[in-house]
mmCIF file of C-alpha atoms in Angstrom:
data_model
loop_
_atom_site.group_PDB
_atom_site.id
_atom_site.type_symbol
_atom_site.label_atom_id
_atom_site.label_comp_id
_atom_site.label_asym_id
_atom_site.label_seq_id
_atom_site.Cartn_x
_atom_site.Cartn_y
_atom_site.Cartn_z
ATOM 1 C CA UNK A 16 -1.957 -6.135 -12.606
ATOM 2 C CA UNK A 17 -0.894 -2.853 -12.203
ATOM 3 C CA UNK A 18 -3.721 -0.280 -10.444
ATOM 4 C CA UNK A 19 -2.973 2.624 -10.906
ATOM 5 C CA UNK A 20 -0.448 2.768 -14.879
ATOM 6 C CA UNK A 21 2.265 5.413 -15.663
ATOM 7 C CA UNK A 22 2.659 4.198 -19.719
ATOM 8 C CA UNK A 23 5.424 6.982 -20.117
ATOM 9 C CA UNK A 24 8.635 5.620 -18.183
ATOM 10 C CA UNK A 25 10.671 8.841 -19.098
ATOM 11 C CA UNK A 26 9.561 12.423 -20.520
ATOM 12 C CA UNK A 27 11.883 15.138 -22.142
ATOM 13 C CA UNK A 28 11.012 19.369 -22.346
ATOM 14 C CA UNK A 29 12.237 22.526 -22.687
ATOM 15 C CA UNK A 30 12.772 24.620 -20.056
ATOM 16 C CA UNK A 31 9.884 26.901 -20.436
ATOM 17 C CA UNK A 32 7.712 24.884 -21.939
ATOM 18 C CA UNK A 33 4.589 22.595 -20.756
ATOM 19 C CA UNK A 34 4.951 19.240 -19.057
ATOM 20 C CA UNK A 35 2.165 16.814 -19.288
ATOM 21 C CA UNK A 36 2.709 13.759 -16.896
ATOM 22 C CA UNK A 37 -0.282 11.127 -17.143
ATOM 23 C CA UNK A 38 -1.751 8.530 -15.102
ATOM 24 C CA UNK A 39 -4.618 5.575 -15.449
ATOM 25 C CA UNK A 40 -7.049 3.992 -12.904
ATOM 26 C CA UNK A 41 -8.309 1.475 -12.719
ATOM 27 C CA UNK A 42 -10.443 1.423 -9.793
ATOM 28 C CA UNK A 43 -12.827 4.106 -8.306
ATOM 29 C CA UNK A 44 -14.909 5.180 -5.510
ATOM 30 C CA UNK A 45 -14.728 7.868 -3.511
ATOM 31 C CA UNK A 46 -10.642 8.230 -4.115
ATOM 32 C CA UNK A 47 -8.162 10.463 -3.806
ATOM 33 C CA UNK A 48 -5.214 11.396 -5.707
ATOM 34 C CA UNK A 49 -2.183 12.597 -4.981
ATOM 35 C CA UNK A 50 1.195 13.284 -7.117
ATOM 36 C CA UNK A 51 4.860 12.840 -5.506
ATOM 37 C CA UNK A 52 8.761 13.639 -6.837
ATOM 38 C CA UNK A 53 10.948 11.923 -6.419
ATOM 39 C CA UNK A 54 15.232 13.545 -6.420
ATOM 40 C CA UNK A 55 17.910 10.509 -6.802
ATOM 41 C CA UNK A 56 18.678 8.624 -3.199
ATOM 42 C CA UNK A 57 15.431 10.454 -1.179
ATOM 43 C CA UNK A 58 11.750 9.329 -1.103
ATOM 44 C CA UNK A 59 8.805 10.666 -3.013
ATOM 45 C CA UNK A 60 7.888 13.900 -1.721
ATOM 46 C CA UNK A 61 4.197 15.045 -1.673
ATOM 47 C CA UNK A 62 3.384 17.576 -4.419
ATOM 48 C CA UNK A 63 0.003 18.222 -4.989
ATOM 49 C CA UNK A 64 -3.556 16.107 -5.131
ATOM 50 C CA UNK A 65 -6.878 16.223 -5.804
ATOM 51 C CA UNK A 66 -10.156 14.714 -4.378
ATOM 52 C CA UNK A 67 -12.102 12.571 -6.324
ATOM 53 C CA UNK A 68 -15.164 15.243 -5.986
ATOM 54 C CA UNK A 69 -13.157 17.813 -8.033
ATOM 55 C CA UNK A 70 -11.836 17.474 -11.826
ATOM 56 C CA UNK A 71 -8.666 20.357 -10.977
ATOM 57 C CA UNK A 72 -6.876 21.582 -8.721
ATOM 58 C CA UNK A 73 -4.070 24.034 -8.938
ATOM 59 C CA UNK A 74 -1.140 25.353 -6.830
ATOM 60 C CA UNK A 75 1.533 27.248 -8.352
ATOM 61 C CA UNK A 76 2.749 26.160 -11.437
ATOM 62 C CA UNK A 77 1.189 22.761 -10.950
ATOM 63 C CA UNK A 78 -1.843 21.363 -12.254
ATOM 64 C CA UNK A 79 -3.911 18.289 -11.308
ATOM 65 C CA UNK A 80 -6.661 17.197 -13.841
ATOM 66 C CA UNK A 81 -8.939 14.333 -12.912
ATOM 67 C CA UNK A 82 -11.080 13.107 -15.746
ATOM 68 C CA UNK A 83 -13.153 10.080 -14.138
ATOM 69 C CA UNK A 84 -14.936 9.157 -16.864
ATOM 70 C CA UNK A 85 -11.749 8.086 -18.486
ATOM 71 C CA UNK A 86 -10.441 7.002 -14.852
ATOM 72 C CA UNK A 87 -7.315 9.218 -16.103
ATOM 73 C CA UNK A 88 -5.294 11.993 -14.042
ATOM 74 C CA UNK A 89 -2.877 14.620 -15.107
ATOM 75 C CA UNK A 90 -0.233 16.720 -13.961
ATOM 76 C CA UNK A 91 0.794 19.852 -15.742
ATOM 77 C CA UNK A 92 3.502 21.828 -15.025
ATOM 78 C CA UNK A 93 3.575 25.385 -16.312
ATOM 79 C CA UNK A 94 6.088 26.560 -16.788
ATOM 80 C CA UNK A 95 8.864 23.854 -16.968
ATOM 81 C CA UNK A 96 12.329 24.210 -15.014
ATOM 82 C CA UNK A 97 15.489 22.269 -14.517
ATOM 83 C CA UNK A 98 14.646 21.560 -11.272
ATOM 84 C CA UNK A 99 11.856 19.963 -12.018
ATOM 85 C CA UNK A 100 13.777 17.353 -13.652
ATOM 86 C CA UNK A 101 13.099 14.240 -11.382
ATOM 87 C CA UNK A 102 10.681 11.229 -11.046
ATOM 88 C CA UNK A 103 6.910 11.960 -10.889
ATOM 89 C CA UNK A 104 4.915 9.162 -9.440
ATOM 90 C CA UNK A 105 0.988 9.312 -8.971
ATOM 91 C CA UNK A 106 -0.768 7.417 -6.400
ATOM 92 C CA UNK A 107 -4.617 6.684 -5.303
ATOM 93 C CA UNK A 108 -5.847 6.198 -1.817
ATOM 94 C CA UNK A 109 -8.945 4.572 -1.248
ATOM 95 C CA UNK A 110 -8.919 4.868 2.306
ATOM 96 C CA UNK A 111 -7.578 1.473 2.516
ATOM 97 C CA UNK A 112 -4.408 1.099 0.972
ATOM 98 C CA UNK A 113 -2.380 3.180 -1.824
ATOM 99 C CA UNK A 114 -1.618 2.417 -5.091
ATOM 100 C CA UNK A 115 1.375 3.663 -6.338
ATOM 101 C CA UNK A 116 1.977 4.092 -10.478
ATOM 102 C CA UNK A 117 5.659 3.229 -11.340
ATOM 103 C CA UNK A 118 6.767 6.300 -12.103
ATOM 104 C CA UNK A 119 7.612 9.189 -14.871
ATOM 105 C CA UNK A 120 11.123 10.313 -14.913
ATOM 106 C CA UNK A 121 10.906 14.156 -16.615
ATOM 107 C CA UNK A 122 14.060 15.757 -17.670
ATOM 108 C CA UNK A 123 13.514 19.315 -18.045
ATOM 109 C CA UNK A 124 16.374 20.656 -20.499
ATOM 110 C CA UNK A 125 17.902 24.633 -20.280
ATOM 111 C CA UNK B 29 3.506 -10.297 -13.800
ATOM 112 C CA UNK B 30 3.025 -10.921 -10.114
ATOM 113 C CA UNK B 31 3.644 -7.570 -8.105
ATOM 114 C CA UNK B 32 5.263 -6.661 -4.705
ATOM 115 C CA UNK B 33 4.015 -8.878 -2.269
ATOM 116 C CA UNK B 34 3.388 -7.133 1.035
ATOM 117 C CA UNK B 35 2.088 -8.770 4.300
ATOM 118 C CA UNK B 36 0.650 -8.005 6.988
ATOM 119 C CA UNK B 37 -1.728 -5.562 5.242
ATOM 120 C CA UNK B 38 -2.701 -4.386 8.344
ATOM 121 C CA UNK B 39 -1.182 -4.595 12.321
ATOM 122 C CA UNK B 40 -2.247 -3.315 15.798
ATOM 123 C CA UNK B 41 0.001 -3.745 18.303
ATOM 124 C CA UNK B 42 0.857 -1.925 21.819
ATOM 125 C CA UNK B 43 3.824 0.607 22.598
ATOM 126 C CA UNK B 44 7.044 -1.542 23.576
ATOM 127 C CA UNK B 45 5.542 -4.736 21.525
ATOM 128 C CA UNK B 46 7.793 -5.532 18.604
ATOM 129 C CA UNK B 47 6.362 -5.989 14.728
ATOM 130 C CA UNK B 48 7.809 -7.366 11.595
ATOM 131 C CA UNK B 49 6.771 -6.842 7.993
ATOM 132 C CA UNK B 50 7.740 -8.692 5.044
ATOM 133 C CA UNK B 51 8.007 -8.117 1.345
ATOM 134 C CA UNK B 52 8.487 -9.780 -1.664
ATOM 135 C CA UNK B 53 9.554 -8.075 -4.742
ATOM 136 C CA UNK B 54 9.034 -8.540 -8.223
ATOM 137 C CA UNK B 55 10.762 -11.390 -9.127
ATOM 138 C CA UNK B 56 14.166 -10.245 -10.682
ATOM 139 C CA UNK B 57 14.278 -7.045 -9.324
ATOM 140 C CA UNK B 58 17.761 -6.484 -7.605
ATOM 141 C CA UNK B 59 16.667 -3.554 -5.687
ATOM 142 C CA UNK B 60 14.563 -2.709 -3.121
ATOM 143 C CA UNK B 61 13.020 0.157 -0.660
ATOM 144 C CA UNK B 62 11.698 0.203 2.321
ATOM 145 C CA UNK B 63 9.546 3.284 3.109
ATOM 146 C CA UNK B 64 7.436 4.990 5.937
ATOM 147 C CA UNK B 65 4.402 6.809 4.941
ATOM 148 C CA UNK B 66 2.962 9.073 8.291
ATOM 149 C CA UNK B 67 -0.609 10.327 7.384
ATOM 150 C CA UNK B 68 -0.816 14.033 5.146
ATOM 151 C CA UNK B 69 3.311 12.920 4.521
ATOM 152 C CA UNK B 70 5.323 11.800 1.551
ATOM 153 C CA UNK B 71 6.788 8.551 1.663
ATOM 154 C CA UNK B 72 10.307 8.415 4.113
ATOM 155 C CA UNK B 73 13.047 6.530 2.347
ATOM 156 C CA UNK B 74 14.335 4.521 4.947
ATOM 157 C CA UNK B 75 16.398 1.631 3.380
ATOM 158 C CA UNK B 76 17.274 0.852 0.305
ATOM 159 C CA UNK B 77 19.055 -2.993 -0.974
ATOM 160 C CA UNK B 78 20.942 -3.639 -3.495
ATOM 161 C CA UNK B 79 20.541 -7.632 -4.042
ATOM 162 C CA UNK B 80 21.005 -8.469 -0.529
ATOM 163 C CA UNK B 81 23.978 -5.172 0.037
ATOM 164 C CA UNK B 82 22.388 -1.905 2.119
ATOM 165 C CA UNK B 83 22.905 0.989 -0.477
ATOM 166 C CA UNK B 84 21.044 3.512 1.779
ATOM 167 C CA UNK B 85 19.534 3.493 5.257
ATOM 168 C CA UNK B 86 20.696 6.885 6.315
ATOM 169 C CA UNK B 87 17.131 7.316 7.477
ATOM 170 C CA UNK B 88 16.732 4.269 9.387
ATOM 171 C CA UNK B 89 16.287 4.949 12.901
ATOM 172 C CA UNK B 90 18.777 2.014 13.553
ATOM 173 C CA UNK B 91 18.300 1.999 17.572
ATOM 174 C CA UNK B 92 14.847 0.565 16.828
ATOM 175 C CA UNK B 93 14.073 -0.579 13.460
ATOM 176 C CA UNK B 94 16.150 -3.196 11.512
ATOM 177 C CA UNK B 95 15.703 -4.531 8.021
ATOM 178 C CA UNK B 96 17.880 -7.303 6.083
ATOM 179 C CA UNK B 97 17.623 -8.719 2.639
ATOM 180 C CA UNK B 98 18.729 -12.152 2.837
ATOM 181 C CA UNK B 99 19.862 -13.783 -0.280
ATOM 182 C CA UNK B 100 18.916 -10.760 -2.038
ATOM 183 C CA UNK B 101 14.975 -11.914 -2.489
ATOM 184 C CA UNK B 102 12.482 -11.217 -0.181
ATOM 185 C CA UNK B 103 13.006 -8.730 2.910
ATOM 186 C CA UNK B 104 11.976 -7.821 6.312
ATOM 187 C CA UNK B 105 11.882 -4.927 8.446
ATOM 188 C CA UNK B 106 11.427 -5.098 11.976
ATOM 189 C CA UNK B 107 10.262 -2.651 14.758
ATOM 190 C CA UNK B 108 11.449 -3.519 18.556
ATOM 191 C CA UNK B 109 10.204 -1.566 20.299
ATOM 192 C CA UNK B 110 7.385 0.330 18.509
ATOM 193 C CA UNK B 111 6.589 3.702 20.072
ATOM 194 C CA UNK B 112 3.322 5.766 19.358
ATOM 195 C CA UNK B 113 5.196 7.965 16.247
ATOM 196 C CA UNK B 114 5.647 4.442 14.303
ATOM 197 C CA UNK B 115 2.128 4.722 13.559
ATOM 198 C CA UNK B 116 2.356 4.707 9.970
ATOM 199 C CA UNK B 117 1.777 2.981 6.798
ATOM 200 C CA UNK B 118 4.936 0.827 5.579
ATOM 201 C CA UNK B 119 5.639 0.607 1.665
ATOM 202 C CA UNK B 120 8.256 -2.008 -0.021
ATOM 203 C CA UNK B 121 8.921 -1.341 -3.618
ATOM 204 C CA UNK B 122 11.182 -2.736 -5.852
ATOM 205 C CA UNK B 123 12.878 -1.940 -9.226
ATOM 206 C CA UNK B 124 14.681 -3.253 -11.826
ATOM 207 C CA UNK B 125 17.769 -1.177 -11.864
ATOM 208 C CA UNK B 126 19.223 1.098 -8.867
ATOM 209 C CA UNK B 127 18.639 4.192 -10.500
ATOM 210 C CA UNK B 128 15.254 4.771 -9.037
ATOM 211 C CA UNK B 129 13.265 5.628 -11.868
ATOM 212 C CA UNK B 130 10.492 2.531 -12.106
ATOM 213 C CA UNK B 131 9.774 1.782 -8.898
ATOM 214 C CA UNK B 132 6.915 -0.638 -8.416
ATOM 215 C CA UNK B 133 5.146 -0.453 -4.920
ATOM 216 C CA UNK B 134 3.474 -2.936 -2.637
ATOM 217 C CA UNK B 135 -0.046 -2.316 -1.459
ATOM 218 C CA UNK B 136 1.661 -1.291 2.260
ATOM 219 C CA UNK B 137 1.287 -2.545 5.498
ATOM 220 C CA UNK B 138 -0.996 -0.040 7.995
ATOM 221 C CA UNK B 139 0.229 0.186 11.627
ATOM 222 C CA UNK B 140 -1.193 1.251 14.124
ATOM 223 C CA UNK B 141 0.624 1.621 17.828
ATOM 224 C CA UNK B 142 -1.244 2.593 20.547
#
Protein backbone atom coordinates (compact mmCIF):
# COMPACT_ATOMS: atom_id res chain seq x y z
CA UNK A 1 0.00 0.00 0.00
CA UNK A 2 0.79 3.22 -1.04
CA UNK A 3 2.52 5.66 1.91
CA UNK A 4 2.39 8.58 1.11
CA UNK A 5 -1.32 9.05 -1.76
CA UNK A 6 -1.62 11.71 -4.55
CA UNK A 7 -5.72 10.86 -5.29
CA UNK A 8 -5.62 13.63 -8.09
CA UNK A 9 -3.55 12.06 -11.11
CA UNK A 10 -3.99 15.32 -13.24
CA UNK A 11 -5.17 19.03 -12.28
CA UNK A 12 -6.33 21.84 -14.75
CA UNK A 13 -6.23 26.09 -13.93
CA UNK A 14 -6.18 29.25 -15.20
CA UNK A 15 -3.33 31.09 -15.52
CA UNK A 16 -3.75 33.43 -12.69
CA UNK A 17 -5.61 31.59 -10.64
CA UNK A 18 -4.92 29.25 -7.41
CA UNK A 19 -3.50 25.75 -7.60
CA UNK A 20 -4.19 23.40 -4.83
CA UNK A 21 -2.05 20.13 -5.15
CA UNK A 22 -2.79 17.57 -2.17
CA UNK A 23 -1.13 14.83 -0.51
CA UNK A 24 -1.99 11.95 2.33
CA UNK A 25 0.18 10.18 4.98
CA UNK A 26 0.03 7.68 6.27
CA UNK A 27 2.74 7.39 8.65
CA UNK A 28 4.25 9.97 11.14
CA UNK A 29 6.94 10.81 13.45
CA UNK A 30 9.19 13.31 13.43
CA UNK A 31 8.97 13.67 9.31
CA UNK A 32 9.70 15.83 6.85
CA UNK A 33 8.15 16.89 3.74
CA UNK A 34 9.24 17.97 0.78
CA UNK A 35 7.48 18.80 -2.78
CA UNK A 36 9.35 18.16 -6.29
CA UNK A 37 8.44 19.02 -10.29
CA UNK A 38 8.89 17.25 -12.43
CA UNK A 39 9.41 18.80 -16.70
CA UNK A 40 8.99 15.77 -19.39
CA UNK A 41 12.46 13.56 -19.82
CA UNK A 42 14.35 15.25 -16.42
CA UNK A 43 14.00 14.18 -12.74
CA UNK A 44 11.97 15.72 -9.99
CA UNK A 45 13.47 18.84 -8.98
CA UNK A 46 13.30 20.02 -5.30
CA UNK A 47 10.73 22.80 -4.75
CA UNK A 48 9.93 23.55 -1.44
CA UNK A 49 9.29 21.50 2.11
CA UNK A 50 8.35 21.72 5.36
CA UNK A 51 9.34 20.14 8.76
CA UNK A 52 7.05 18.21 10.54
CA UNK A 53 7.36 20.88 13.60
CA UNK A 54 5.74 23.60 11.41
CA UNK A 55 2.06 23.58 9.76
CA UNK A 56 3.43 26.33 6.66
CA UNK A 57 5.94 27.32 5.07
CA UNK A 58 6.19 29.74 2.24
CA UNK A 59 8.65 30.83 -0.50
CA UNK A 60 7.55 32.81 -3.31
CA UNK A 61 4.49 31.99 -4.79
CA UNK A 62 4.53 28.58 -3.17
CA UNK A 63 2.85 27.35 -0.25
CA UNK A 64 3.33 24.23 1.91
CA UNK A 65 0.48 23.41 4.43
CA UNK A 66 0.95 20.51 6.80
CA UNK A 67 -2.16 19.57 8.69
CA UNK A 68 -1.02 16.44 10.92
CA UNK A 69 -3.96 15.79 12.46
CA UNK A 70 -5.39 14.83 9.15
CA UNK A 71 -1.77 13.40 8.17
CA UNK A 72 -2.54 15.68 4.94
CA UNK A 73 -0.07 18.23 3.09
CA UNK A 74 -0.68 20.91 0.57
CA UNK A 75 0.88 22.86 -1.98
CA UNK A 76 -0.52 26.12 -3.18
CA UNK A 77 0.61 27.99 -5.82
CA UNK A 78 -0.34 31.64 -6.03
CA UNK A 79 -0.49 32.82 -8.58
CA UNK A 80 -0.67 30.10 -11.35
CA UNK A 81 1.60 30.23 -14.63
CA UNK A 82 2.19 28.21 -17.72
CA UNK A 83 5.27 27.23 -16.59
CA UNK A 84 4.14 25.74 -13.87
CA UNK A 85 2.45 23.26 -15.91
CA UNK A 86 4.36 19.97 -15.02
CA UNK A 87 4.22 16.97 -12.56
CA UNK A 88 4.11 17.74 -8.79
CA UNK A 89 5.12 14.85 -6.66
CA UNK A 90 5.26 15.01 -2.71
CA UNK A 91 7.49 12.92 -0.73
CA UNK A 92 8.18 12.15 3.21
CA UNK A 93 11.48 11.37 4.74
CA UNK A 94 11.63 9.74 7.89
CA UNK A 95 15.19 9.72 8.17
CA UNK A 96 15.21 6.30 6.88
CA UNK A 97 13.91 6.02 3.59
CA UNK A 98 11.50 8.32 1.31
CA UNK A 99 8.26 7.84 0.27
CA UNK A 100 7.39 9.15 -2.83
CA UNK A 101 3.38 9.94 -3.80
CA UNK A 102 2.76 9.10 -7.53
CA UNK A 103 2.38 12.21 -8.72
CA UNK A 104 -0.03 15.33 -9.83
CA UNK A 105 0.33 16.40 -13.33
CA UNK A 106 -1.02 20.38 -13.29
CA UNK A 107 -1.65 22.03 -16.53
CA UNK A 108 -1.75 25.61 -16.05
CA UNK A 109 -3.82 27.13 -19.12
CA UNK A 110 -3.11 31.05 -20.65
CA UNK B 1 -1.09 -4.12 -5.52
CA UNK B 2 2.47 -5.06 -4.71
CA UNK B 3 4.82 -1.91 -5.18
CA UNK B 4 8.42 -1.33 -6.50
CA UNK B 5 10.52 -3.74 -5.03
CA UNK B 6 13.91 -2.29 -4.12
CA UNK B 7 16.88 -4.20 -2.53
CA UNK B 8 19.50 -3.66 -0.87
CA UNK B 9 17.78 -1.03 1.33
CA UNK B 10 20.88 -0.13 2.56
CA UNK B 11 24.94 -0.71 1.40
CA UNK B 12 28.41 0.26 2.76
CA UNK B 13 31.05 -0.42 0.74
CA UNK B 14 34.78 1.06 0.18
CA UNK B 15 36.04 3.47 -2.72
CA UNK B 16 37.09 1.20 -5.83
CA UNK B 17 34.64 -1.77 -4.49
CA UNK B 18 31.86 -2.34 -6.98
CA UNK B 19 27.85 -2.42 -5.89
CA UNK B 20 24.74 -3.53 -7.60
CA UNK B 21 21.13 -2.67 -6.89
CA UNK B 22 18.12 -4.27 -8.10
CA UNK B 23 14.52 -3.37 -8.69
CA UNK B 24 11.43 -4.76 -9.42
CA UNK B 25 8.62 -2.80 -10.77
CA UNK B 26 5.08 -2.94 -10.55
CA UNK B 27 4.08 -5.72 -12.33
CA UNK B 28 2.93 -4.49 -15.87
CA UNK B 29 4.58 -1.43 -15.88
CA UNK B 30 6.64 -1.07 -19.20
CA UNK B 31 8.71 1.69 -17.96
CA UNK B 32 11.15 2.33 -15.65
CA UNK B 33 13.72 4.98 -13.91
CA UNK B 34 16.57 4.78 -12.33
CA UNK B 35 17.44 7.81 -10.14
CA UNK B 36 20.22 9.28 -7.80
CA UNK B 37 19.13 11.23 -4.88
CA UNK B 38 22.54 13.20 -3.16
CA UNK B 39 21.44 14.58 0.31
CA UNK B 40 19.54 18.48 0.29
CA UNK B 41 19.17 17.37 -3.87
CA UNK B 42 16.30 16.49 -6.12
CA UNK B 43 16.24 13.22 -7.55
CA UNK B 44 18.97 12.82 -10.84
CA UNK B 45 17.28 11.06 -13.72
CA UNK B 46 19.79 8.81 -14.76
CA UNK B 47 18.15 6.04 -16.93
CA UNK B 48 15.11 5.53 -18.07
CA UNK B 49 13.64 1.79 -19.93
CA UNK B 50 11.25 1.34 -22.03
CA UNK B 51 10.31 -2.58 -21.65
CA UNK B 52 13.76 -3.73 -21.80
CA UNK B 53 14.88 -0.54 -24.73
CA UNK B 54 17.10 2.55 -22.99
CA UNK B 55 14.83 5.66 -23.75
CA UNK B 56 17.14 7.99 -21.71
CA UNK B 57 20.46 7.68 -19.90
CA UNK B 58 21.91 10.95 -20.99
CA UNK B 59 22.80 11.32 -17.34
CA UNK B 60 24.38 8.12 -16.76
CA UNK B 61 27.89 8.49 -16.01
CA UNK B 62 28.49 5.48 -18.41
CA UNK B 63 32.43 5.11 -17.59
CA UNK B 64 31.26 3.79 -14.20
CA UNK B 65 27.75 2.97 -13.72
CA UNK B 66 25.76 0.51 -15.94
CA UNK B 67 22.14 -0.50 -15.80
CA UNK B 68 20.15 -3.12 -18.12
CA UNK B 69 16.59 -4.22 -18.15
CA UNK B 70 16.57 -7.67 -19.22
CA UNK B 71 13.43 -9.03 -20.61
CA UNK B 72 11.87 -5.85 -19.84
CA UNK B 73 10.98 -6.90 -15.94
CA UNK B 74 13.12 -6.38 -13.26
CA UNK B 75 16.45 -4.19 -13.53
CA UNK B 76 19.82 -3.57 -12.21
CA UNK B 77 22.19 -0.88 -11.95
CA UNK B 78 25.64 -1.36 -11.19
CA UNK B 79 28.52 0.84 -9.80
CA UNK B 80 32.31 -0.38 -10.64
CA UNK B 81 34.11 1.43 -9.26
CA UNK B 82 32.26 3.51 -6.62
CA UNK B 83 34.05 6.74 -5.71
CA UNK B 84 33.25 8.91 -2.53
CA UNK B 85 30.52 11.35 -4.69
CA UNK B 86 28.31 8.01 -5.28
CA UNK B 87 27.30 8.41 -1.85
CA UNK B 88 23.75 8.71 -2.39
CA UNK B 89 20.40 7.28 -2.08
CA UNK B 90 19.27 5.20 -5.32
CA UNK B 91 15.43 5.33 -6.36
CA UNK B 92 13.74 2.84 -9.10
CA UNK B 93 10.29 3.81 -10.08
CA UNK B 94 8.15 2.59 -12.52
CA UNK B 95 5.02 3.67 -14.51
CA UNK B 96 2.48 2.56 -16.52
CA UNK B 97 2.89 4.59 -19.62
CA UNK B 98 6.20 6.57 -20.82
CA UNK B 99 4.81 9.80 -20.40
CA UNK B 100 6.02 10.30 -16.90
CA UNK B 101 3.12 11.43 -15.17
CA UNK B 102 2.36 8.41 -12.41
CA UNK B 103 5.41 7.39 -11.41
CA UNK B 104 5.42 4.97 -8.50
CA UNK B 105 8.76 4.87 -6.44
CA UNK B 106 10.65 2.21 -4.56
CA UNK B 107 11.57 2.78 -0.95
CA UNK B 108 15.50 3.44 -2.33
CA UNK B 109 18.57 1.90 -1.67
CA UNK B 110 21.07 4.21 0.81
CA UNK B 111 24.80 4.09 -0.09
CA UNK B 112 27.25 4.95 1.53
CA UNK B 113 31.12 4.96 0.05
CA UNK B 114 33.74 5.71 2.14
Amino acid sequence: DQQVKQNSPSLSVQEGRISILNCDYTNSMFDYFLWYKKYPAEGPTFLISISSIKDKNEDGRFTVFLNKSAKHLSLHIVPSQPGDSAVYFCAQDTGNQFYFGTGTSLTVIP
Amino acid sequence: EAGVAQSPRYKIIEKRQSVAFWCNPISGHATLYWYQQILGQGPKLLIQFQNNGVVDDSQLPKDRFSAERLKGVDSTLKIQPAKLEDSAVYLCASSPNDRGETQYFGPGTRLLVL
